[in-house]
XYZ file of C-alpha atoms in Angstrom:
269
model
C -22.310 26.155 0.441
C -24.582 29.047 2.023
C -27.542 28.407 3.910
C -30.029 31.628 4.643
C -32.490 29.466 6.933
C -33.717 27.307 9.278
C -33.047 24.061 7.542
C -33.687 21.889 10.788
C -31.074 23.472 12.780
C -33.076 23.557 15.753
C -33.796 20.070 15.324
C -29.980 18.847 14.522
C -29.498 20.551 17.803
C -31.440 18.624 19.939
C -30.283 15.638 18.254
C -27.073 16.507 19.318
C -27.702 17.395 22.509
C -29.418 14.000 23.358
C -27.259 11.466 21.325
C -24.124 13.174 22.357
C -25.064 15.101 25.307
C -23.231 18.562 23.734
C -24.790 21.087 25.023
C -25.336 23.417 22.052
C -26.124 26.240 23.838
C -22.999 26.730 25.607
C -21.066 27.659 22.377
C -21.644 30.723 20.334
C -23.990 29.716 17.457
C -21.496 30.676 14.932
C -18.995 28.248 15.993
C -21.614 25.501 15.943
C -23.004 26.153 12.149
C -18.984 26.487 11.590
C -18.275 22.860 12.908
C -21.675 21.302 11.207
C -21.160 22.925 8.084
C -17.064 21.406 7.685
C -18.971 17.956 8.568
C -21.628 18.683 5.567
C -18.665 19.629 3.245
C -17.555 16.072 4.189
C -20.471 13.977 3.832
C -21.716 15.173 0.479
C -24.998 16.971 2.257
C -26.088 20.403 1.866
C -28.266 21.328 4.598
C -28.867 20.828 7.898
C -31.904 18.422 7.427
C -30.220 16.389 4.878
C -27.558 16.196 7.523
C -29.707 14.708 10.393
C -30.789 11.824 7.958
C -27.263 11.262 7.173
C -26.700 10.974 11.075
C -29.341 8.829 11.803
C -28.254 6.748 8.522
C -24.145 6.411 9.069
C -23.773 5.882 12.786
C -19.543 6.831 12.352
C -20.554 9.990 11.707
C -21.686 10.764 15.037
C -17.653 10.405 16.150
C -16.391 12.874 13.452
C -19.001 14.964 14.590
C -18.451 14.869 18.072
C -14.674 15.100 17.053
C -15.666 18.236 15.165
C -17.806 20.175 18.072
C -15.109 19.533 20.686
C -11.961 20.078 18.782
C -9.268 18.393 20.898
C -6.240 20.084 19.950
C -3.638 19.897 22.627
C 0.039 19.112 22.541
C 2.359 17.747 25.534
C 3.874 21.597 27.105
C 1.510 23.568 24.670
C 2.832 27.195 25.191
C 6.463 26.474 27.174
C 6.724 29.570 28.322
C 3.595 29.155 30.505
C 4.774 25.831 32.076
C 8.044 27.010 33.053
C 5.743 29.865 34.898
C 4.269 26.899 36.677
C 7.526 25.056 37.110
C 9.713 28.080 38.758
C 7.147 30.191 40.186
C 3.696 29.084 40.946
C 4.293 25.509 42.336
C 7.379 26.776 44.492
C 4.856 29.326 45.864
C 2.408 26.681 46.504
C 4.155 24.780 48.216
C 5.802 27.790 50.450
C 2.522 27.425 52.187
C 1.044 24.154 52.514
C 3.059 19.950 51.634
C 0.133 19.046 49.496
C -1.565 20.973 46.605
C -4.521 20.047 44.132
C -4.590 21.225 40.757
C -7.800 21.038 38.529
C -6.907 21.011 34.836
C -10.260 21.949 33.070
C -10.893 20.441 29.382
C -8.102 18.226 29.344
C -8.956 16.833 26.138
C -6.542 13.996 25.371
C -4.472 14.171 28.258
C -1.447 16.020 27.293
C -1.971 19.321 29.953
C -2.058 17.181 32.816
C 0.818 14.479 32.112
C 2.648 18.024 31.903
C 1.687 18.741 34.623
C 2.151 15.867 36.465
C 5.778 15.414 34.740
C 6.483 18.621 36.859
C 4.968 17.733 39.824
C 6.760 14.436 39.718
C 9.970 16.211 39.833
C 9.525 18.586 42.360
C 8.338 15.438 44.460
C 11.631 13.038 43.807
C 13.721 16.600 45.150
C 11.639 17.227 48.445
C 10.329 14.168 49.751
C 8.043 15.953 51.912
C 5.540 17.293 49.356
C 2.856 16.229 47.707
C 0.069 16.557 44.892
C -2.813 15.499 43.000
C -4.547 16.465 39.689
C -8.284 16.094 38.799
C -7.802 16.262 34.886
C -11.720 15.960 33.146
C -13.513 16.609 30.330
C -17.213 16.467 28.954
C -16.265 13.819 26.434
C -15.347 10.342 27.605
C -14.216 9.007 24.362
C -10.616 11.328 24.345
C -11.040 10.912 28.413
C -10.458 7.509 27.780
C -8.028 7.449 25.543
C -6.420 10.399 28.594
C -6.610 7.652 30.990
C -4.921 5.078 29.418
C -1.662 7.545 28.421
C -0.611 6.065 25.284
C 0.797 8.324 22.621
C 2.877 8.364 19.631
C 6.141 9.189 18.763
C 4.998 12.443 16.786
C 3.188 13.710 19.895
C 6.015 13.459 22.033
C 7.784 15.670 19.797
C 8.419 18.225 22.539
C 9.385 16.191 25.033
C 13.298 15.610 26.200
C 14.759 12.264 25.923
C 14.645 12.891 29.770
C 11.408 13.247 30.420
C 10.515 10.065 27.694
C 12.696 7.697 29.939
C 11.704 9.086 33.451
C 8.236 9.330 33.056
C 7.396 6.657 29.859
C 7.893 3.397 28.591
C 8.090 2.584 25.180
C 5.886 -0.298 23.723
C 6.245 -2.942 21.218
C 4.113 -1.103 18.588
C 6.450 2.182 19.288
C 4.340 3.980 21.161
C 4.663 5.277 24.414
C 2.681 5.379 27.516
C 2.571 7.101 31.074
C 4.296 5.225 33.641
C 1.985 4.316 36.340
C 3.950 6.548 38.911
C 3.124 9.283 37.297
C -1.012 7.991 36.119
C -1.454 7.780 39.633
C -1.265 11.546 40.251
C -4.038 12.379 38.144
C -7.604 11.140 38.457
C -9.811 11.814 35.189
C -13.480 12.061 35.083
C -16.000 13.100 32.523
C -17.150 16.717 34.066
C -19.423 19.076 32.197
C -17.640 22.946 32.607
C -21.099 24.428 32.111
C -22.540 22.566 34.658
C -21.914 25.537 37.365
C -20.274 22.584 40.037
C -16.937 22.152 39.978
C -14.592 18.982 40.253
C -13.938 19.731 43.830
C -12.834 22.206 46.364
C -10.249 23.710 47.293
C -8.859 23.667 45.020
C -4.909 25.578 44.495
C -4.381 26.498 40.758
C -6.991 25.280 38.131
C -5.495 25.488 34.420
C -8.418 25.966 31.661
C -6.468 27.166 28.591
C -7.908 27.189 25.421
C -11.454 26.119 25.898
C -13.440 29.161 26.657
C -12.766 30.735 23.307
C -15.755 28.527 22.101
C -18.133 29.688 24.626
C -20.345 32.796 24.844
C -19.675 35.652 27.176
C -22.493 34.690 29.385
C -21.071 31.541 29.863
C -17.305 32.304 29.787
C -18.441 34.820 33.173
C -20.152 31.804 34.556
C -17.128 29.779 34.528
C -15.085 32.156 35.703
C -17.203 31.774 39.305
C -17.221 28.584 39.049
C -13.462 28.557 39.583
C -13.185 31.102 41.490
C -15.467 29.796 44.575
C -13.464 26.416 44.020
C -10.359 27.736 44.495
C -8.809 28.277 47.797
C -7.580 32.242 49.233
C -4.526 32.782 47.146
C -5.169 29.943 44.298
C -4.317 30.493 40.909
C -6.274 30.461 37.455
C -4.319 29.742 34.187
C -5.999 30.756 30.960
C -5.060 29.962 27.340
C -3.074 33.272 25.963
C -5.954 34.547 23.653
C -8.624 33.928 26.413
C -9.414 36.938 28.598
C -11.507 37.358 31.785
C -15.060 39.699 30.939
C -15.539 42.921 32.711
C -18.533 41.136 35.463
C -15.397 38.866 36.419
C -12.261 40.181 36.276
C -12.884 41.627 39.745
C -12.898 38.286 41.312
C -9.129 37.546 40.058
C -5.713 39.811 40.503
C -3.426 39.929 37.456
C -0.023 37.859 38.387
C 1.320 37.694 34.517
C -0.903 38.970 31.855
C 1.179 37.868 29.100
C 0.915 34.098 30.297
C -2.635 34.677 31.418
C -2.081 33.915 35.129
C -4.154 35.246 38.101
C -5.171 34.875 41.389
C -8.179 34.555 43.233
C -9.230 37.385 45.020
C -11.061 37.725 48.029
């Protein structure tokens, strides 16, 4: 399927825009035709106006859509390596300087980054008493927010988890799946935030983990972001990016390098 104009893609994106508040413009325009064009494939239409009427037509559509645009792919301890960084080094250091930290993880799609992150965080808790956290986990779309919240997930998905972890921090249901003890629901709070929205969830803030999301966006907006958490974090905070995301040359002054490989920093002053 090839299509060399127009074809109502202006208008498709204001549809989306207002019906499911995406805001087209803070993805590279590629990645958008990309997603709309696997959709078209799908539903038998073959250009962008066609599309539109099959929208306003076939209101299920507008969740494999949505599905399609925001692509939550995420995985319980995505990238191991990373969250034993966290584990060992970046919590301990924390918490070498303060008994309470906040932790702002960015995108959180279906909730899998911050449960493992709060898994950890539960454990350094039960061995010192005397500390504390909490996590603001959000994301822009409150269908897989909601599905976050409630912490219910399938045997498949807890693939990488230990046996461990599954009895300390879940409990199995009748159906077989498995959801998030409330101990460790009630350190996270989830709310729908928009990242291009130039506020952020809160402030000071200690580490904020955004992996994997900015490779959708454009430069312009990936620099943007990169303020954003940078004036929310506290002196000293850290920022974790996804392993193939990098910081653009108008930022990367604002952060110091603490593992490149993993794709830590920290703020700098």
């Amino acid at each position: 399927m090839t299509i060399t104009k127009d074809d109502g893609f202006s208008a498709l994106k204001r549809f989306i825009e207002q019906t499911l508040k995406i805001q087209c413009s803070n993805y590279k325009e590629d990645y958008i035709k990309r997603r709309l064009l696997s959709r078209m494939r799908s539903t038998g239409t073959t250009n962008y106006e066609e599309y539109l009427k099959y929208l306003h037509n076939n209101a299920p559509e507008l969740e494999n859509l949505r599905n399609a645009l925001t692509i939550n792919v995420t995985e319980f301890f995505r990238d191991a390596d990373v969250y034993d960084m966290v584990k060992k080094e970046i919590l301990p250091a924390l918490f070498k300087g303060r008994k309470t930290i906040r932790i702002w993880c960015a995108g959180c799609s279906t909730g899998e980054e911050p449960y493992s992150m709060a898994m950890i965080l539960a454990d350094i808790m039960a061995a010192d008493k005397t500390v504390s956290g909490q996590i603001f986990a959000t994301d822009i779309d409150e269908v897989v927010l909601k599905k976050a919240k409630e912490g219910i997930y399938t045997e498949k998905s807890m693939a990488k988890l230990t046996d461990t972890q599954i009895h300390r921090h879940f409990t199995k249901l009748p159906d077989g799946t498995f959801q998030a003890k409330p101990q460790l629901q009630a350190l996270i709070r989830f709310r729908p935030h928009d990242l291009m929205s130039g506020q952020p969830i809160s402030r000071y803030l200690d580490m904020i983990s955004c992996r994997n999301v900015t490779i959708y966006f454009t430069e312009k907006q990936k620099d943007e972001l990169a303020r954003t958490f940078h004036n929310a974090l506290v002196p000293g905070g850290y920022y974790v990016m996804g392993k193939t995301e990098y910081l653009g040359r108008e930022v990367e002054g604002l952060f110091v390098p603490v593992n490149s490989i993993m794709k830590v920093y920290k703020r700098k002053e």
